[in-house]
mmCIF file of C-alpha atoms in Angstrom:
data_model
loop_
_atom_site.group_PDB
_atom_site.id
_atom_site.type_symbol
_atom_site.label_atom_id
_atom_site.label_comp_id
_atom_site.label_asym_id
_atom_site.label_seq_id
_atom_site.Cartn_x
_atom_site.Cartn_y
_atom_site.Cartn_z
ATOM 1 C CA UNK A 1 116.735 111.351 84.865
ATOM 2 C CA UNK A 2 114.183 110.200 87.487
ATOM 3 C CA UNK A 3 115.162 108.695 90.588
ATOM 4 C CA UNK A 4 113.985 105.552 92.553
ATOM 5 C CA UNK A 5 111.477 107.891 94.911
ATOM 6 C CA UNK A 6 110.005 109.582 92.010
ATOM 7 C CA UNK A 7 109.634 107.147 90.393
ATOM 8 C CA UNK A 8 107.062 105.221 93.214
ATOM 9 C CA UNK A 9 105.820 108.902 93.296
ATOM 10 C CA UNK A 10 104.770 108.755 89.254
ATOM 11 C CA UNK A 11 103.055 105.020 89.736
ATOM 12 C CA UNK A 12 101.030 105.855 93.009
ATOM 13 C CA UNK A 13 99.594 108.918 91.337
ATOM 14 C CA UNK A 14 98.853 106.937 88.200
ATOM 15 C CA UNK A 15 97.382 104.463 90.123
ATOM 16 C CA UNK A 16 94.922 106.473 92.997
ATOM 17 C CA UNK A 17 95.066 109.650 90.601
ATOM 18 C CA UNK A 18 91.958 111.487 91.745
ATOM 19 C CA UNK A 19 92.606 109.731 95.107
ATOM 20 C CA UNK A 20 95.972 110.182 96.534
ATOM 21 C CA UNK A 21 96.436 111.077 100.022
ATOM 22 C CA UNK A 22 99.891 113.245 100.799
ATOM 23 C CA UNK A 23 100.366 111.745 103.956
ATOM 24 C CA UNK A 24 100.787 108.258 101.703
ATOM 25 C CA UNK A 25 103.141 109.800 99.372
ATOM 26 C CA UNK A 26 105.036 110.544 102.679
ATOM 27 C CA UNK A 27 105.097 106.599 104.165
ATOM 28 C CA UNK A 28 105.290 105.456 100.471
ATOM 29 C CA UNK A 29 108.592 107.106 100.312
ATOM 30 C CA UNK A 30 109.486 107.558 104.486
ATOM 31 C CA UNK A 31 109.602 111.556 103.609
ATOM 32 C CA UNK A 32 108.769 114.668 106.040
ATOM 33 C CA UNK A 33 106.538 116.870 105.047
ATOM 34 C CA UNK A 34 108.667 119.427 103.943
ATOM 35 C CA UNK A 35 110.676 116.117 102.336
ATOM 36 C CA UNK A 36 107.736 115.514 100.343
ATOM 37 C CA UNK A 37 107.232 119.254 99.312
ATOM 38 C CA UNK A 38 110.298 119.519 97.827
ATOM 39 C CA UNK A 39 110.159 116.425 95.911
ATOM 40 C CA UNK A 40 106.437 117.207 94.991
ATOM 41 C CA UNK A 41 107.759 120.698 93.445
ATOM 42 C CA UNK A 42 110.868 119.371 91.697
ATOM 43 C CA UNK A 43 109.369 116.787 90.167
ATOM 44 C CA UNK A 44 106.696 120.090 88.737
ATOM 45 C CA UNK A 45 109.927 122.262 87.832
ATOM 46 C CA UNK A 46 110.856 118.762 85.808
ATOM 47 C CA UNK A 47 107.320 118.494 84.589
ATOM 48 C CA UNK A 48 106.548 115.497 85.421
ATOM 49 C CA UNK A 49 104.142 117.019 87.416
ATOM 50 C CA UNK A 50 101.616 119.911 86.974
ATOM 51 C CA UNK A 51 99.420 121.536 89.808
ATOM 52 C CA UNK A 52 95.801 122.137 89.050
ATOM 53 C CA UNK A 53 94.281 124.154 91.997
ATOM 54 C CA UNK A 54 96.842 121.851 94.737
ATOM 55 C CA UNK A 55 95.378 119.328 92.266
ATOM 56 C CA UNK A 56 98.330 116.957 91.332
ATOM 57 C CA UNK A 57 98.040 115.508 87.845
ATOM 58 C CA UNK A 58 100.809 113.295 85.936
ATOM 59 C CA UNK A 59 101.921 115.544 82.817
ATOM 60 C CA UNK A 60 102.291 114.079 78.963
ATOM 61 C CA UNK A 61 105.696 113.361 79.913
ATOM 62 C CA UNK A 62 105.596 111.962 83.189
ATOM 63 C CA UNK A 63 102.387 109.262 81.418
ATOM 64 C CA UNK A 64 104.699 108.781 78.242
ATOM 65 C CA UNK A 65 107.951 107.892 80.306
ATOM 66 C CA UNK A 66 106.356 105.544 82.307
ATOM 67 C CA UNK A 67 104.852 103.870 79.673
ATOM 68 C CA UNK A 68 108.369 103.394 77.687
ATOM 69 C CA UNK A 69 109.354 101.820 81.289
ATOM 70 C CA UNK A 70 106.678 99.268 80.803
ATOM 71 C CA UNK A 71 105.107 100.486 84.315
ATOM 72 C CA UNK A 72 102.499 102.346 83.253
ATOM 73 C CA UNK A 73 100.031 99.328 83.775
ATOM 74 C CA UNK A 74 101.858 98.598 87.257
ATOM 75 C CA UNK A 75 99.784 98.485 90.454
ATOM 76 C CA UNK A 76 101.909 99.217 93.952
ATOM 77 C CA UNK A 77 100.530 95.728 95.163
ATOM 78 C CA UNK A 78 102.802 94.097 92.439
ATOM 79 C CA UNK A 79 105.988 96.587 93.480
ATOM 80 C CA UNK A 80 104.891 94.838 96.721
ATOM 81 C CA UNK A 81 104.196 91.605 96.660
ATOM 82 C CA UNK A 82 106.835 89.117 97.424
ATOM 83 C CA UNK A 83 109.494 87.503 95.090
ATOM 84 C CA UNK A 84 108.961 83.976 93.613
ATOM 85 C CA UNK A 85 112.387 83.420 92.615
ATOM 86 C CA UNK A 86 111.458 79.596 92.046
ATOM 87 C CA UNK A 87 110.682 78.608 88.211
ATOM 88 C CA UNK A 88 109.286 75.355 87.177
ATOM 89 C CA UNK A 89 111.831 74.716 83.668
ATOM 90 C CA UNK A 90 111.340 72.168 80.726
ATOM 91 C CA UNK A 91 114.706 71.081 81.339
ATOM 92 C CA UNK A 92 115.337 70.292 85.122
ATOM 93 C CA UNK A 93 118.929 69.812 85.888
ATOM 94 C CA UNK A 94 120.429 66.591 86.444
ATOM 95 C CA UNK A 95 122.484 65.538 89.087
ATOM 96 C CA UNK A 96 125.070 64.887 86.296
ATOM 97 C CA UNK A 97 125.029 68.553 85.505
ATOM 98 C CA UNK A 98 127.445 70.861 86.880
ATOM 99 C CA UNK A 99 126.593 73.031 89.526
ATOM 100 C CA UNK A 100 127.775 76.647 89.217
ATOM 101 C CA UNK A 101 126.488 78.934 91.701
ATOM 102 C CA UNK A 102 124.917 82.488 90.976
ATOM 103 C CA UNK A 103 127.844 85.168 90.919
ATOM 104 C CA UNK A 104 130.380 82.692 90.998
ATOM 105 C CA UNK A 105 133.873 84.154 90.982
ATOM 106 C CA UNK A 106 137.569 82.373 90.537
ATOM 107 C CA UNK B 1 58.143 108.348 81.648
ATOM 108 C CA UNK B 2 59.309 107.452 78.133
ATOM 109 C CA UNK B 3 62.849 105.677 78.132
ATOM 110 C CA UNK B 4 63.672 108.979 76.018
ATOM 111 C CA UNK B 5 62.685 111.416 78.672
ATOM 112 C CA UNK B 6 64.289 109.084 81.618
ATOM 113 C CA UNK B 7 68.579 109.124 79.918
ATOM 114 C CA UNK B 8 67.619 112.746 79.692
ATOM 115 C CA UNK B 9 66.744 113.483 82.746
ATOM 116 C CA UNK B 10 69.654 111.176 83.675
ATOM 117 C CA UNK B 11 71.650 113.316 81.932
ATOM 118 C CA UNK B 12 70.539 116.382 83.480
ATOM 119 C CA UNK B 13 71.119 115.565 87.043
ATOM 120 C CA UNK B 14 74.051 114.447 86.154
ATOM 121 C CA UNK B 15 75.190 117.357 84.949
ATOM 122 C CA UNK B 16 74.092 119.221 87.629
ATOM 123 C CA UNK B 17 75.217 117.415 90.253
ATOM 124 C CA UNK B 18 78.910 117.854 88.182
ATOM 125 C CA UNK B 19 78.435 121.459 88.309
ATOM 126 C CA UNK B 20 78.423 120.842 92.288
ATOM 127 C CA UNK B 21 81.304 118.726 92.275
ATOM 128 C CA UNK B 22 83.327 119.246 89.837
ATOM 129 C CA UNK B 23 84.907 115.944 87.607
ATOM 130 C CA UNK B 24 87.206 114.006 88.903
ATOM 131 C CA UNK B 25 88.290 110.518 88.385
ATOM 132 C CA UNK B 26 85.076 109.497 91.195
ATOM 133 C CA UNK B 27 82.399 111.283 88.672
ATOM 134 C CA UNK B 28 84.182 110.942 85.384
ATOM 135 C CA UNK B 29 81.126 109.805 82.697
ATOM 136 C CA UNK B 30 78.885 110.209 85.428
ATOM 137 C CA UNK B 31 75.790 110.244 83.489
ATOM 138 C CA UNK B 32 76.636 106.178 82.561
ATOM 139 C CA UNK B 33 76.969 105.686 85.917
ATOM 140 C CA UNK B 34 74.079 107.256 87.129
ATOM 141 C CA UNK B 35 72.017 105.224 84.623
ATOM 142 C CA UNK B 36 73.633 102.256 85.106
ATOM 143 C CA UNK B 37 72.706 102.112 89.108
ATOM 144 C CA UNK B 38 69.406 103.081 88.687
ATOM 145 C CA UNK B 39 69.201 100.527 86.026
ATOM 146 C CA UNK B 40 69.635 97.511 88.483
ATOM 147 C CA UNK B 41 65.925 98.601 89.646
ATOM 148 C CA UNK B 42 64.991 97.081 86.603
ATOM 149 C CA UNK B 43 61.133 98.744 85.874
ATOM 150 C CA UNK B 44 60.300 99.538 90.172
ATOM 151 C CA UNK B 45 59.773 103.581 88.984
ATOM 152 C CA UNK B 46 58.853 104.310 92.625
ATOM 153 C CA UNK B 47 62.612 103.238 93.728
ATOM 154 C CA UNK B 48 64.428 104.837 91.273
ATOM 155 C CA UNK B 49 62.888 107.926 91.486
ATOM 156 C CA UNK B 50 63.891 108.399 95.162
ATOM 157 C CA UNK B 51 67.345 107.297 93.684
ATOM 158 C CA UNK B 52 66.984 110.531 91.548
ATOM 159 C CA UNK B 53 66.068 112.545 93.886
ATOM 160 C CA UNK B 54 68.912 111.763 96.541
ATOM 161 C CA UNK B 55 70.966 112.110 93.548
ATOM 162 C CA UNK B 56 70.247 115.912 93.518
ATOM 163 C CA UNK B 57 71.077 116.171 97.138
ATOM 164 C CA UNK B 58 74.002 114.542 97.369
ATOM 165 C CA UNK B 59 77.098 115.560 98.627
ATOM 166 C CA UNK B 60 80.907 114.311 96.972
ATOM 167 C CA UNK B 61 83.737 116.274 98.041
ATOM 168 C CA UNK B 62 86.814 116.141 95.425
ATOM 169 C CA UNK B 63 90.119 116.065 96.599
ATOM 170 C CA UNK B 64 90.363 119.926 95.698
ATOM 171 C CA UNK B 65 87.229 120.822 98.181
ATOM 172 C CA UNK B 66 88.653 119.132 100.775
ATOM 173 C CA UNK B 67 91.871 120.787 99.859
ATOM 174 C CA UNK B 68 89.855 124.241 100.293
ATOM 175 C CA UNK B 69 88.144 122.886 103.537
ATOM 176 C CA UNK B 70 91.259 122.128 105.262
ATOM 177 C CA UNK B 71 93.009 125.187 104.670
ATOM 178 C CA UNK B 72 89.609 127.071 105.540
ATOM 179 C CA UNK B 73 89.422 125.333 108.944
ATOM 180 C CA UNK B 74 93.378 126.223 109.656
ATOM 181 C CA UNK B 75 92.155 130.287 108.711
ATOM 182 C CA UNK B 76 89.694 130.128 110.869
ATOM 183 C CA UNK B 77 91.968 128.666 113.670
ATOM 184 C CA UNK B 78 94.488 131.198 113.915
ATOM 185 C CA UNK B 79 92.678 134.526 111.830
ATOM 186 C CA UNK B 80 88.809 133.992 113.527
ATOM 187 C CA UNK B 81 89.537 131.699 116.879
ATOM 188 C CA UNK B 82 93.400 133.149 117.414
ATOM 189 C CA UNK B 83 94.463 130.328 119.163
ATOM 190 C CA UNK B 84 97.610 130.188 119.973
ATOM 191 C CA UNK B 85 100.051 127.939 118.318
ATOM 192 C CA UNK B 86 102.299 126.733 121.019
ATOM 193 C CA UNK B 87 99.199 126.056 123.264
ATOM 194 C CA UNK B 88 97.460 124.882 120.711
ATOM 195 C CA UNK B 89 97.403 120.664 119.894
ATOM 196 C CA UNK B 90 96.031 118.627 117.658
ATOM 197 C CA UNK B 91 93.786 115.055 117.526
ATOM 198 C CA UNK B 92 91.177 112.995 115.952
ATOM 199 C CA UNK B 93 88.164 111.581 118.025
ATOM 200 C CA UNK B 94 89.488 107.976 118.442
ATOM 201 C CA UNK B 95 86.559 105.070 116.585
ATOM 202 C CA UNK B 96 87.599 101.851 116.304
ATOM 203 C CA UNK B 97 84.795 101.370 113.245
ATOM 204 C CA UNK B 98 87.241 103.839 110.837
ATOM 205 C CA UNK B 99 90.505 104.149 112.399
ATOM 206 C CA UNK B 100 91.748 104.685 108.425
ATOM 207 C CA UNK B 101 89.628 107.646 107.641
ATOM 208 C CA UNK B 102 90.219 109.744 110.783
ATOM 209 C CA UNK B 103 93.814 109.388 110.565
ATOM 210 C CA UNK B 104 93.893 110.129 106.959
ATOM 211 C CA UNK B 105 91.956 113.193 107.484
ATOM 212 C CA UNK B 106 94.356 114.924 110.325
ATOM 213 C CA UNK B 107 96.860 113.904 108.573
ATOM 214 C CA UNK B 108 95.835 116.087 105.084
ATOM 215 C CA UNK B 109 94.874 118.773 107.431
ATOM 216 C CA UNK B 110 98.576 118.712 109.287
ATOM 217 C CA UNK B 111 100.647 118.423 105.750
ATOM 218 C CA UNK B 112 98.069 120.819 103.906
ATOM 219 C CA UNK B 113 98.602 123.618 106.477
ATOM 220 C CA UNK B 114 102.489 122.327 107.762
ATOM 221 C CA UNK B 115 101.542 121.485 111.369
ATOM 222 C CA UNK B 116 104.703 119.840 113.245
ATOM 223 C CA UNK B 117 104.028 116.444 114.719
ATOM 224 C CA UNK B 118 104.687 117.541 117.673
ATOM 225 C CA UNK B 119 101.297 119.756 117.798
ATOM 226 C CA UNK B 120 99.422 116.858 117.496
ATOM 227 C CA UNK B 121 98.654 113.478 119.518
ATOM 228 C CA UNK B 122 96.474 111.128 120.878
ATOM 229 C CA UNK B 123 94.850 112.399 123.858
ATOM 230 C CA UNK B 124 94.488 108.830 125.725
ATOM 231 C CA UNK B 125 98.288 108.567 125.839
ATOM 232 C CA UNK B 126 99.030 112.362 126.963
ATOM 233 C CA UNK B 127 98.632 112.085 130.790
ATOM 234 C CA UNK B 128 96.987 114.637 133.139
ATOM 235 C CA UNK B 129 99.852 116.314 134.044
ATOM 236 C CA UNK B 130 100.723 117.750 130.104
ATOM 237 C CA UNK B 131 97.192 119.506 130.338
ATOM 238 C CA UNK B 132 99.055 121.700 131.989
ATOM 239 C CA UNK B 133 100.547 123.198 128.788
ATOM 240 C CA UNK B 134 97.705 122.684 126.920
ATOM 241 C CA UNK B 135 95.077 125.406 126.148
ATOM 242 C CA UNK B 136 92.580 124.364 123.426
ATOM 243 C CA UNK B 137 92.251 121.079 121.709
ATOM 244 C CA UNK B 138 91.064 120.539 117.941
ATOM 245 C CA UNK B 139 89.471 117.400 116.928
ATOM 246 C CA UNK B 140 88.998 116.935 113.491
ATOM 247 C CA UNK B 141 86.701 114.571 111.716
ATOM 248 C CA UNK B 142 85.125 113.846 107.980
ATOM 249 C CA UNK B 143 81.535 113.664 109.709
ATOM 250 C CA UNK B 144 79.827 112.969 112.096
ATOM 251 C CA UNK B 145 76.400 111.350 112.626
ATOM 252 C CA UNK B 146 74.736 110.410 115.698
ATOM 253 C CA UNK B 147 77.312 111.632 117.687
ATOM 254 C CA UNK B 148 77.774 108.780 120.125
ATOM 255 C CA UNK B 149 80.896 107.427 118.886
ATOM 256 C CA UNK B 150 81.804 111.141 120.433
ATOM 257 C CA UNK B 151 80.304 111.275 123.352
ATOM 258 C CA UNK B 152 81.919 107.811 124.404
ATOM 259 C CA UNK B 153 85.670 109.631 123.072
ATOM 260 C CA UNK B 154 84.913 112.566 125.476
ATOM 261 C CA UNK B 155 83.648 110.198 128.036
ATOM 262 C CA UNK B 156 86.918 108.029 128.515
ATOM 263 C CA UNK B 157 88.419 111.514 128.424
ATOM 264 C CA UNK B 158 86.821 113.556 130.428
ATOM 265 C CA UNK B 159 89.132 114.664 132.966
ATOM 266 C CA UNK B 160 91.272 115.996 130.394
ATOM 267 C CA UNK B 161 88.529 117.248 128.408
ATOM 268 C CA UNK B 162 87.276 119.574 131.019
ATOM 269 C CA UNK B 163 90.382 121.358 131.390
ATOM 270 C CA UNK B 164 91.359 122.723 128.255
ATOM 271 C CA UNK B 165 88.761 124.735 125.339
ATOM 272 C CA UNK B 166 87.936 122.129 122.974
ATOM 273 C CA UNK B 167 86.980 122.364 119.406
ATOM 274 C CA UNK B 168 85.655 119.935 116.816
ATOM 275 C CA UNK B 169 86.131 121.155 113.079
ATOM 276 C CA UNK B 170 84.394 118.141 110.705
ATOM 277 C CA UNK B 171 83.504 119.244 107.146
ATOM 278 C CA UNK B 172 79.559 117.284 107.466
ATOM 279 C CA UNK B 173 77.456 116.242 110.401
ATOM 280 C CA UNK B 174 74.062 115.254 111.721
ATOM 281 C CA UNK B 175 72.019 117.886 112.810
ATOM 282 C CA UNK B 176 70.066 115.146 114.921
ATOM 283 C CA UNK B 177 73.917 114.455 116.542
ATOM 284 C CA UNK B 178 74.812 117.794 116.283
ATOM 285 C CA UNK B 179 72.389 118.569 119.288
ATOM 286 C CA UNK B 180 72.718 115.615 120.762
ATOM 287 C CA UNK B 181 76.053 116.596 121.563
ATOM 288 C CA UNK B 182 75.960 120.506 122.488
ATOM 289 C CA UNK B 183 73.227 119.182 125.044
ATOM 290 C CA UNK B 184 76.261 116.269 126.226
ATOM 291 C CA UNK B 185 79.219 118.980 126.723
ATOM 292 C CA UNK B 186 76.274 121.356 128.971
ATOM 293 C CA UNK B 187 75.516 119.285 130.792
ATOM 294 C CA UNK B 188 79.072 117.906 131.406
ATOM 295 C CA UNK B 189 80.892 121.037 131.764
ATOM 296 C CA UNK B 190 82.812 120.397 128.816
ATOM 297 C CA UNK B 191 83.878 123.975 126.638
ATOM 298 C CA UNK B 192 83.233 122.379 123.018
ATOM 299 C CA UNK B 193 82.294 124.104 119.896
ATOM 300 C CA UNK B 194 81.335 122.455 116.290
ATOM 301 C CA UNK B 195 82.460 123.875 113.475
ATOM 302 C CA UNK B 196 81.103 122.509 110.752
ATOM 303 C CA UNK B 197 80.945 122.983 106.802
ATOM 304 C CA UNK B 198 77.772 121.642 106.245
ATOM 305 C CA UNK B 199 74.532 120.621 108.671
ATOM 306 C CA UNK B 200 73.000 118.189 107.193
ATOM 307 C CA UNK B 201 69.594 116.338 108.182
ATOM 308 C CA UNK B 202 68.320 112.428 107.656
ATOM 309 C CA UNK B 203 67.080 112.313 104.189
ATOM 310 C CA UNK B 204 63.964 110.752 104.762
ATOM 311 C CA UNK B 205 63.362 113.340 107.754
ATOM 312 C CA UNK B 206 59.635 114.989 106.771
ATOM 313 C CA UNK B 207 60.022 118.049 104.138
ATOM 314 C CA UNK B 208 63.497 117.318 103.888
ATOM 315 C CA UNK B 209 64.472 116.369 100.773
ATOM 316 C CA UNK B 210 60.708 114.230 100.065
ATOM 317 C CA UNK B 211 57.579 116.807 100.554
ATOM 318 C CA UNK B 212 55.037 113.850 100.613
ATOM 319 C CA UNK B 213 54.973 110.314 101.663
ATOM 320 C CA UNK B 214 58.632 109.635 103.284
ATOM 321 C CA UNK B 215 57.707 107.177 105.398
ATOM 322 C CA UNK B 216 56.746 104.666 102.799
ATOM 323 C CA UNK B 217 59.310 105.927 100.603
ATOM 324 C CA UNK B 218 61.922 105.407 103.686
ATOM 325 C CA UNK B 219 60.114 101.827 103.927
ATOM 326 C CA UNK B 220 60.761 101.495 100.100
ATOM 327 C CA UNK B 221 64.162 101.657 100.480
ATOM 328 C CA UNK B 222 64.892 99.955 103.511
ATOM 329 C CA UNK B 223 63.454 97.336 102.308
ATOM 330 C CA UNK B 224 65.899 96.846 99.441
ATOM 331 C CA UNK B 225 68.757 97.401 101.555
ATOM 332 C CA UNK B 226 67.245 94.596 103.739
ATOM 333 C CA UNK B 227 67.368 92.816 100.394
ATOM 334 C CA UNK B 228 70.991 93.960 98.850
ATOM 335 C CA UNK B 229 72.134 92.693 102.346
ATOM 336 C CA UNK B 230 70.239 89.398 102.789
ATOM 337 C CA UNK B 231 70.540 89.351 106.620
ATOM 338 C CA UNK B 232 70.294 91.667 109.345
ATOM 339 C CA UNK B 233 73.108 94.407 109.374
ATOM 340 C CA UNK B 234 73.227 98.079 111.203
ATOM 341 C CA UNK B 235 74.316 99.790 107.928
ATOM 342 C CA UNK B 236 70.918 99.475 106.627
ATOM 343 C CA UNK B 237 70.031 103.121 105.580
ATOM 344 C CA UNK B 238 73.365 103.887 106.799
ATOM 345 C CA UNK B 239 75.562 102.908 110.021
ATOM 346 C CA UNK B 240 72.711 103.098 112.770
ATOM 347 C CA UNK B 241 69.935 104.359 110.184
ATOM 348 C CA UNK B 242 72.528 107.712 109.888
ATOM 349 C CA UNK B 243 70.479 108.468 106.601
ATOM 350 C CA UNK B 244 73.560 110.289 105.302
ATOM 351 C CA UNK B 245 73.690 110.708 101.226
ATOM 352 C CA UNK B 246 77.815 111.900 101.782
ATOM 353 C CA UNK B 247 81.260 110.724 99.487
ATOM 354 C CA UNK B 248 85.056 111.852 100.059
ATOM 355 C CA UNK B 249 87.439 111.835 97.766
ATOM 356 C CA UNK B 250 89.110 108.596 98.624
ATOM 357 C CA UNK B 251 86.182 106.755 100.295
ATOM 358 C CA UNK B 252 82.459 106.841 101.213
ATOM 359 C CA UNK B 253 81.316 106.834 105.102
ATOM 360 C CA UNK B 254 79.716 104.258 106.435
ATOM 361 C CA UNK B 255 76.888 106.539 107.441
ATOM 362 C CA UNK B 256 75.980 106.827 103.692
ATOM 363 C CA UNK B 257 72.751 104.756 102.597
ATOM 364 C CA UNK B 258 74.673 101.343 102.290
ATOM 365 C CA UNK B 259 72.827 101.070 98.817
ATOM 366 C CA UNK B 260 74.912 103.809 97.330
ATOM 367 C CA UNK B 261 78.517 101.860 98.899
ATOM 368 C CA UNK B 262 77.032 98.342 98.782
ATOM 369 C CA UNK B 263 79.276 96.779 96.191
ATOM 370 C CA UNK B 264 78.404 92.985 95.331
ATOM 371 C CA UNK B 265 77.393 90.666 92.314
ATOM 372 C CA UNK B 266 74.340 91.512 93.548
ATOM 373 C CA UNK B 267 74.421 95.277 93.630
ATOM 374 C CA UNK B 268 76.825 98.016 92.622
ATOM 375 C CA UNK B 269 76.968 101.760 94.370
ATOM 376 C CA UNK B 270 77.446 104.219 93.149
ATOM 377 C CA UNK B 271 80.365 105.317 95.441
ATOM 378 C CA UNK B 272 81.602 102.290 96.592
ATOM 379 C CA UNK B 273 83.226 102.056 99.789
ATOM 380 C CA UNK B 274 86.590 100.606 99.604
ATOM 381 C CA UNK B 275 88.219 99.475 102.728
ATOM 382 C CA UNK B 276 91.301 97.919 101.472
ATOM 383 C CA UNK B 277 95.246 99.502 102.452
ATOM 384 C CA UNK B 278 96.972 100.144 100.091
ATOM 385 C CA UNK B 279 100.062 97.535 99.861
ATOM 386 C CA UNK B 280 102.558 99.917 101.071
ATOM 387 C CA UNK B 281 101.164 99.841 104.950
ATOM 388 C CA UNK B 282 100.687 96.155 104.750
ATOM 389 C CA UNK B 283 104.057 94.616 103.273
ATOM 390 C CA UNK B 284 107.554 95.210 103.537
ATOM 391 C CA UNK B 285 109.214 97.006 100.639
ATOM 392 C CA UNK B 286 112.820 95.080 100.173
ATOM 393 C CA UNK B 287 111.305 93.493 96.975
ATOM 394 C CA UNK B 288 109.973 96.995 95.435
ATOM 395 C CA UNK B 289 113.731 97.681 93.704
ATOM 396 C CA UNK B 290 113.487 94.002 92.096
ATOM 397 C CA UNK B 291 110.136 94.209 90.825
ATOM 398 C CA UNK B 292 110.417 97.484 89.397
ATOM 399 C CA UNK B 293 113.296 95.808 87.243
ATOM 400 C CA UNK B 294 111.211 92.703 86.505
ATOM 401 C CA UNK B 295 107.819 94.468 85.946
ATOM 402 C CA UNK B 296 109.671 97.320 83.692
ATOM 403 C CA UNK B 297 112.747 97.876 81.849
ATOM 404 C CA UNK B 298 113.955 100.299 84.401
ATOM 405 C CA UNK B 299 117.390 98.047 84.457
ATOM 406 C CA UNK B 300 118.022 98.887 80.771
#
């Protein structure tokens, strides 16, 4: 099982590849240096990352995972962009329609 | 020179570069990238030849090579200079023009060598009394060009730096910059050693890369760079005419000849500069979880 910080690291490394900075991984996940090193080690043990002479690489398993989740071509900019929830629909509601608030419970 | 022969020469140069640099995302398919880069010159064989000669001497530093050098620097501090950890602090040389590259360099150095944040300080924010407990300051930088920025920084902090021993570690330094700084340190009674991985010279220095017509070649490239900028620029032949040919895995310093990093419609550099900050440095992260769910199928 992959947690959200591990997922962010995978997406970051997939986007930046050999241009990654350890300082950015720290900042991205609000890690201390030792937390980050432990996390990276854990991901190597899970075979999600490979340490090739100090160079971090995504493994085939990690790439497959991102592809399966539809996140292989996702960039950090897309993840950090503002949420737009207003969408135009083909059939707008009229004043006669009953309005039911989101997550309405009785 | 026939087209077939030229192609072979480009491939040979690309292979020898990869042998020196190692292959990564920036240097992948380097032969193709180099071919496309020089093909922008059309029939201008003189400039094409100049670029190929420059690429032969170009220094590219991959993530792995920077890691290795940062470890070597630390090893030197501990094993050769034998500086006492508790009385040694680390700092970057403040330079408004390249805040991020110096910051990144120091941050990576600290992470790789397990140096606590307690030992890294912005010396401008320290009071003069703090220096009673400091014996050494290590300054780290990726590249030093003319040395004028370093001088400006030391002048701002003269009283403080005179109280301690200073060491400047950098990967690349311009020969003229080194001489300029050593002279400045001596005249101003600042105890400062410069330790570097590679000392480079301006590419068009006599008998350096080009054994003949170096001035004419410099002029040809200056004219090309003027043309691609289309206006006056401090970056023609590198910032303040630094004439470097260096790229680091994350970016190309502006000291490098601008035709190697300028990247717009009219000219595409071989190692484009990237000034854009990653999204997480400029935006709030409240939306990440929602966007992951929306983009992928992680919620399923």
